Amino acid sequence: MTSLDKNQIQTLIGLVTTTQPDQLNCDDCFGQIAEFAEYALEDRELTEGMKIVQQHLSQCPCCKGEYEALLDAMQELTA
Amino acid sequence: MSTVNQDNWVDRLKSDDDVRDRAIQELRAILLRGLTATCRSRYGNKVSPEDVVQDALLKVLDKIDTFEGRSKFTTWAMTIAVRVAISEMRRKHFRDISMNDLLNDSMKFEVAADPSPEPGEEEQKTGILSTLQELIESKLTDKQKDAVHSLLNGMPVEVFAEKTGSNRNAVYKLVHDARVKLKQGFEQAGYQAEDIKALFA
């Protein structure tokens, strides 16, 4: 029997309660993430297609981690 | 986003002469600069940007015909490079962790109650956690329990997929389906997501 600590319980509760339908898988997301990053970096209003990417990122910690790393890299280029 | 001239990257990288060599050197420098920021403070700095930039560059060149121009070329190339770097960082970070170590000797979750200063709140939390425990046991498959458990231990789905011989899309779907089952189970038990979130915020 494995116990979850307080942080893990909060994470699990967060994962469950924020779950929404997701139209993308991780490969689909990867195919659009460069375009999505430019929307964010240029502070442009998201199209419906980009909102779908945003929804995947909000539910996939793996893709979100890569997206944040991409933003760090792109911001370094403009620094 | 880049201040680098975005013109003709594809043409330059596909040419046969010195133009191509110069373009490759330029792109390598751009990727290295970006990867330096990416590798900083992630997964214990176990990967140096110099170690992954060549592999990243080769992958960009290999995929160049798939560039559709929906973003700037350098953003697209950096996306590929970052994926290479992050994957290597994750692989190294979790290299010595076996699935057995991570999942312990049982697939069951024991969700301990969180003592709360408010007596009524504590009772509510206990009820929710007890329901969560029951839902995990009754609704999730063993594979889903493993995947969720690994995620809660910080293992990215990419690494879980590699260690279990699956693929990232399949594991993401496995976890997402588990989340949907648990959320629906809560709703059927009379708990709404917003109320639960507020209680555990």
Coordinates of C-alpha atoms in Angstrom, one line a residue:
Chain A
M1 CA 0.0 0.0 0.0
T2 CA 1.5 3.4 -1.0
S3 CA 0.5 6.6 0.7
L4 CA 0.2 9.8 -1.1
D5 CA 1.5 12.9 0.6
K6 CA -0.3 16.2 0.9
N7 CA 1.2 17.6 -2.3
Q8 CA 0.4 14.5 -4.3
I9 CA -3.2 14.6 -3.1
Q10 CA -3.5 18.2 -4.1
T11 CA -2.0 17.4 -7.5
L12 CA -4.4 14.5 -8.0
I13 CA -7.4 16.5 -7.0
G14 CA -6.2 19.2 -9.4
L15 CA -5.8 16.7 -12.2
V16 CA -9.3 15.3 -11.7
T17 CA -11.2 18.6 -11.1
T18 CA -9.6 20.5 -14.1
T19 CA -10.2 17.7 -16.6
Q20 CA -11.9 18.8 -19.8
P21 CA -12.4 17.2 -23.2
D22 CA -9.1 17.3 -25.1
Q23 CA -9.2 17.3 -28.9
L24 CA -5.4 16.9 -29.3
N25 CA -2.8 14.3 -28.4
C26 CA 0.8 15.1 -27.6
D27 CA 2.0 14.7 -31.2
D28 CA -0.8 17.1 -32.5
C29 CA 0.2 19.6 -29.9
F30 CA 3.9 19.3 -30.8
G31 CA 3.0 20.1 -34.4
Q32 CA 1.4 23.4 -33.4
I33 CA 3.5 24.5 -30.4
A34 CA 5.8 26.7 -32.4
E35 CA 2.9 28.7 -33.7
F36 CA 1.3 28.8 -30.3
A37 CA 4.5 30.1 -28.7
E38 CA 4.6 33.0 -31.1
Y39 CA 1.0 33.9 -30.2
A40 CA 2.1 34.0 -26.6
L41 CA 5.4 35.9 -27.2
E42 CA 3.6 38.5 -29.4
D43 CA 0.7 38.7 -27.0
R44 CA -1.8 38.0 -29.8
E45 CA -5.4 36.9 -29.2
L46 CA -5.7 33.2 -29.6
T47 CA -7.7 31.7 -32.6
E48 CA -10.0 28.8 -31.9
G49 CA -7.3 26.5 -33.1
M50 CA -4.8 27.9 -30.7
K51 CA -7.3 27.6 -27.9
I52 CA -7.4 23.9 -28.5
V53 CA -3.6 23.8 -28.1
Q54 CA -4.0 25.8 -24.9
Q55 CA -6.5 23.3 -23.6
H56 CA -4.1 20.4 -24.2
L57 CA -1.3 22.3 -22.5
S58 CA -3.4 23.0 -19.4
Q59 CA -4.0 19.2 -19.0
C60 CA -0.7 17.7 -20.1
P61 CA 2.2 18.4 -17.7
C62 CA 4.7 16.8 -20.2
C63 CA 3.8 19.1 -23.1
K64 CA 3.5 22.1 -20.8
G65 CA 7.0 21.5 -19.5
E66 CA 8.3 21.5 -23.1
Y67 CA 6.4 24.6 -24.0
E68 CA 7.8 26.5 -21.0
A69 CA 11.3 25.4 -22.0
L70 CA 10.6 26.6 -25.5
L71 CA 9.5 30.0 -24.2
D72 CA 12.7 30.2 -22.2
A73 CA 14.7 29.5 -25.3
M74 CA 12.9 32.0 -27.5
Q75 CA 13.0 34.7 -24.8
E76 CA 16.8 34.2 -24.6
L77 CA 17.0 34.9 -28.4
T78 CA 15.2 38.2 -28.0
A79 CA 17.1 39.3 -24.8
Chain B
M1 CA 10.4 36.5 -32.3
S2 CA 14.0 36.1 -33.2
T3 CA 16.0 39.1 -34.3
V4 CA 17.7 36.8 -36.8
N5 CA 16.7 37.3 -40.5
Q6 CA 14.0 34.6 -41.2
D7 CA 14.4 34.8 -44.9
N8 CA 15.4 31.8 -47.0
W9 CA 16.4 29.5 -44.1
V10 CA 15.0 26.4 -45.9
D11 CA 16.6 27.4 -49.3
R12 CA 20.0 28.1 -47.6
L13 CA 20.0 24.9 -45.6
K14 CA 19.2 22.9 -48.7
S15 CA 21.7 24.4 -51.0
D16 CA 24.9 22.6 -52.0
D17 CA 27.6 25.1 -51.4
D18 CA 29.2 27.4 -48.8
V19 CA 25.8 29.0 -48.3
R20 CA 24.6 25.8 -46.6
D21 CA 27.6 25.5 -44.3
R22 CA 27.2 29.1 -43.2
A23 CA 23.5 28.6 -42.6
I24 CA 24.2 25.5 -40.5
Q25 CA 26.7 27.3 -38.4
E26 CA 24.2 30.2 -37.9
L27 CA 21.4 27.9 -36.9
R28 CA 23.7 25.9 -34.6
A29 CA 24.6 29.1 -32.8
I30 CA 20.9 30.1 -32.4
L31 CA 19.9 26.7 -31.1
L32 CA 22.9 26.6 -28.7
R33 CA 21.9 30.0 -27.3
G34 CA 18.3 28.9 -26.8
L35 CA 19.2 25.5 -25.4
T36 CA 21.5 27.1 -22.9
A37 CA 18.4 28.8 -21.4
T38 CA 16.4 25.7 -21.7
C39 CA 18.9 23.4 -19.9
R40 CA 19.4 25.9 -17.1
S41 CA 17.8 24.8 -13.8
R42 CA 15.9 21.9 -15.3
Y43 CA 16.2 18.3 -14.1
G44 CA 19.3 19.1 -12.1
N45 CA 21.4 20.5 -15.0
K46 CA 22.4 17.0 -16.0
V47 CA 22.6 17.8 -19.7
S48 CA 24.8 20.4 -21.2
P49 CA 23.5 22.3 -24.2
E50 CA 26.7 21.5 -26.1
D51 CA 26.0 17.8 -25.6
V52 CA 22.6 17.9 -27.3
V53 CA 22.9 20.7 -29.9
Q54 CA 24.4 18.5 -32.6
D55 CA 21.7 15.9 -32.3
A56 CA 19.1 18.7 -32.3
L57 CA 20.6 20.2 -35.4
L58 CA 20.6 16.9 -37.2
K59 CA 16.9 16.4 -36.3
V60 CA 16.0 19.8 -37.6
L61 CA 17.8 19.1 -40.9
D62 CA 16.2 15.7 -41.1
K63 CA 12.7 17.2 -40.7
I64 CA 13.2 20.3 -42.8
D65 CA 10.8 19.2 -45.5
T66 CA 8.0 19.1 -42.9
F67 CA 8.4 22.9 -42.2
E68 CA 5.1 24.4 -43.3
G69 CA 5.8 28.1 -42.5
R70 CA 3.1 28.4 -39.9
S71 CA 5.7 29.9 -37.6
K72 CA 9.1 31.5 -38.0
F73 CA 11.7 29.0 -39.1
T74 CA 13.8 29.6 -36.0
T75 CA 10.8 29.0 -33.6
W76 CA 10.0 25.8 -35.4
A77 CA 13.7 24.6 -35.3
M78 CA 13.9 25.6 -31.6
T79 CA 10.8 23.5 -30.9
I80 CA 12.6 20.4 -32.2
A81 CA 15.8 21.3 -30.4
V82 CA 14.0 21.8 -27.1
R83 CA 12.2 18.4 -27.5
V84 CA 15.6 16.7 -28.0
A85 CA 17.1 18.5 -25.0
I86 CA 14.1 17.9 -22.6
S87 CA 13.8 14.2 -23.7
E88 CA 17.5 13.7 -22.9
M89 CA 17.2 15.5 -19.6
R90 CA 14.2 13.4 -18.6
R91 CA 15.9 10.2 -19.7
K92 CA 18.9 10.9 -17.6
H93 CA 16.9 12.1 -14.6
F94 CA 14.8 9.0 -14.4
R95 CA 17.5 6.6 -15.8
D96 CA 18.2 4.9 -12.4
I97 CA 14.5 4.8 -11.3
S98 CA 12.8 1.5 -12.1
M99 CA 9.1 1.1 -12.3
N100 CA 9.2 -1.3 -9.4
D101 CA 10.9 1.3 -7.2
L102 CA 8.4 3.9 -8.2
L103 CA 5.2 1.9 -7.8
N104 CA 6.4 0.1 -4.7
D105 CA 4.8 -3.2 -3.9
S106 CA 1.2 -2.4 -4.5
M107 CA -0.9 -0.5 -7.0
K108 CA -3.3 0.6 -4.4
F109 CA -3.5 4.2 -3.2
E110 CA -3.8 5.0 0.4
V111 CA -5.2 8.5 0.6
A112 CA -4.7 9.8 4.1
A113 CA -7.1 12.4 5.5
D114 CA -5.6 15.9 5.9
P115 CA -6.2 17.3 9.3
S116 CA -7.9 20.7 9.0
P117 CA -8.4 23.4 11.6
E118 CA -12.1 23.6 10.6
P119 CA -14.0 20.5 12.0
G120 CA -16.7 20.7 9.3
E121 CA -14.1 21.1 6.6
E122 CA -12.1 18.2 7.8
E123 CA -15.2 16.0 7.6
Q124 CA -15.9 17.1 4.0
K125 CA -12.3 16.5 3.0
T126 CA -12.3 13.1 4.6
G127 CA -15.5 12.2 2.6
I128 CA -14.0 13.4 -0.7
L129 CA -10.7 11.5 -0.1
S130 CA -12.6 8.4 0.9
T131 CA -14.7 8.7 -2.3
L132 CA -11.5 9.3 -4.3
Q133 CA -9.9 6.1 -2.9
E134 CA -13.0 4.1 -3.8
L135 CA -13.2 5.5 -7.3
I136 CA -9.5 4.7 -7.9
E137 CA -10.0 1.1 -6.8
S138 CA -13.3 0.6 -8.6
K139 CA -13.0 2.6 -11.8
L140 CA -9.3 2.6 -12.9
T141 CA -7.6 -0.3 -14.5
D142 CA -4.2 -1.4 -13.2
K143 CA -2.5 0.3 -16.1
Q144 CA -4.3 3.6 -15.3
K145 CA -3.3 3.3 -11.6
D146 CA 0.3 2.8 -12.6
A147 CA 0.3 5.7 -15.0
V148 CA -1.4 8.1 -12.5
H149 CA 0.8 6.9 -9.7
S150 CA 4.0 7.5 -11.8
L151 CA 2.7 11.0 -12.8
L152 CA 2.2 11.8 -9.1
N153 CA 5.8 10.8 -8.4
G154 CA 6.9 13.3 -11.0
M155 CA 7.5 11.0 -13.9
P156 CA 6.6 12.6 -17.2
V157 CA 4.3 10.5 -19.5
E158 CA 7.1 10.4 -22.1
V159 CA 9.4 8.5 -19.6
F160 CA 6.6 6.3 -18.4
A161 CA 5.9 5.4 -22.0
E162 CA 9.5 4.5 -22.7
K163 CA 9.8 2.4 -19.6
T164 CA 6.6 0.5 -20.3
G165 CA 7.2 0.0 -24.0
S166 CA 4.3 2.2 -24.9
N167 CA 4.1 5.6 -26.6
R168 CA 3.4 9.1 -25.4
N169 CA 0.0 9.6 -27.0
A170 CA -1.2 6.3 -25.6
V171 CA -0.1 7.1 -22.1
Y172 CA -1.5 10.6 -22.2
K173 CA -4.9 9.1 -23.3
L174 CA -4.7 6.4 -20.6
V175 CA -4.2 9.1 -17.9
H176 CA -6.8 11.5 -19.5
D177 CA -9.4 8.7 -19.6
A178 CA -8.6 7.9 -15.9
R179 CA -9.1 11.6 -15.0
V180 CA -12.4 11.6 -16.8
K181 CA -13.6 8.5 -15.0
L182 CA -12.6 10.0 -11.6
K183 CA -14.3 13.3 -12.3
Q184 CA -17.5 11.6 -13.5
G185 CA -17.4 9.3 -10.4
F186 CA -17.2 12.4 -8.2
E187 CA -20.2 13.9 -10.0
Q188 CA -22.2 10.7 -9.6
A189 CA -21.3 10.7 -5.9
G190 CA -22.7 14.3 -5.6
Y191 CA -19.5 16.2 -5.6
Q192 CA -18.9 19.1 -8.0
A193 CA -15.4 19.9 -9.3
E194 CA -15.6 23.5 -8.3
D195 CA -16.5 22.6 -4.7
I196 CA -13.7 20.1 -4.4
K197 CA -11.2 22.5 -5.9
A198 CA -12.2 25.2 -3.4
L199 CA -11.9 22.8 -0.5
F200 CA -8.4 21.7 -1.4
A201 CA -7.1 25.0 -2.6

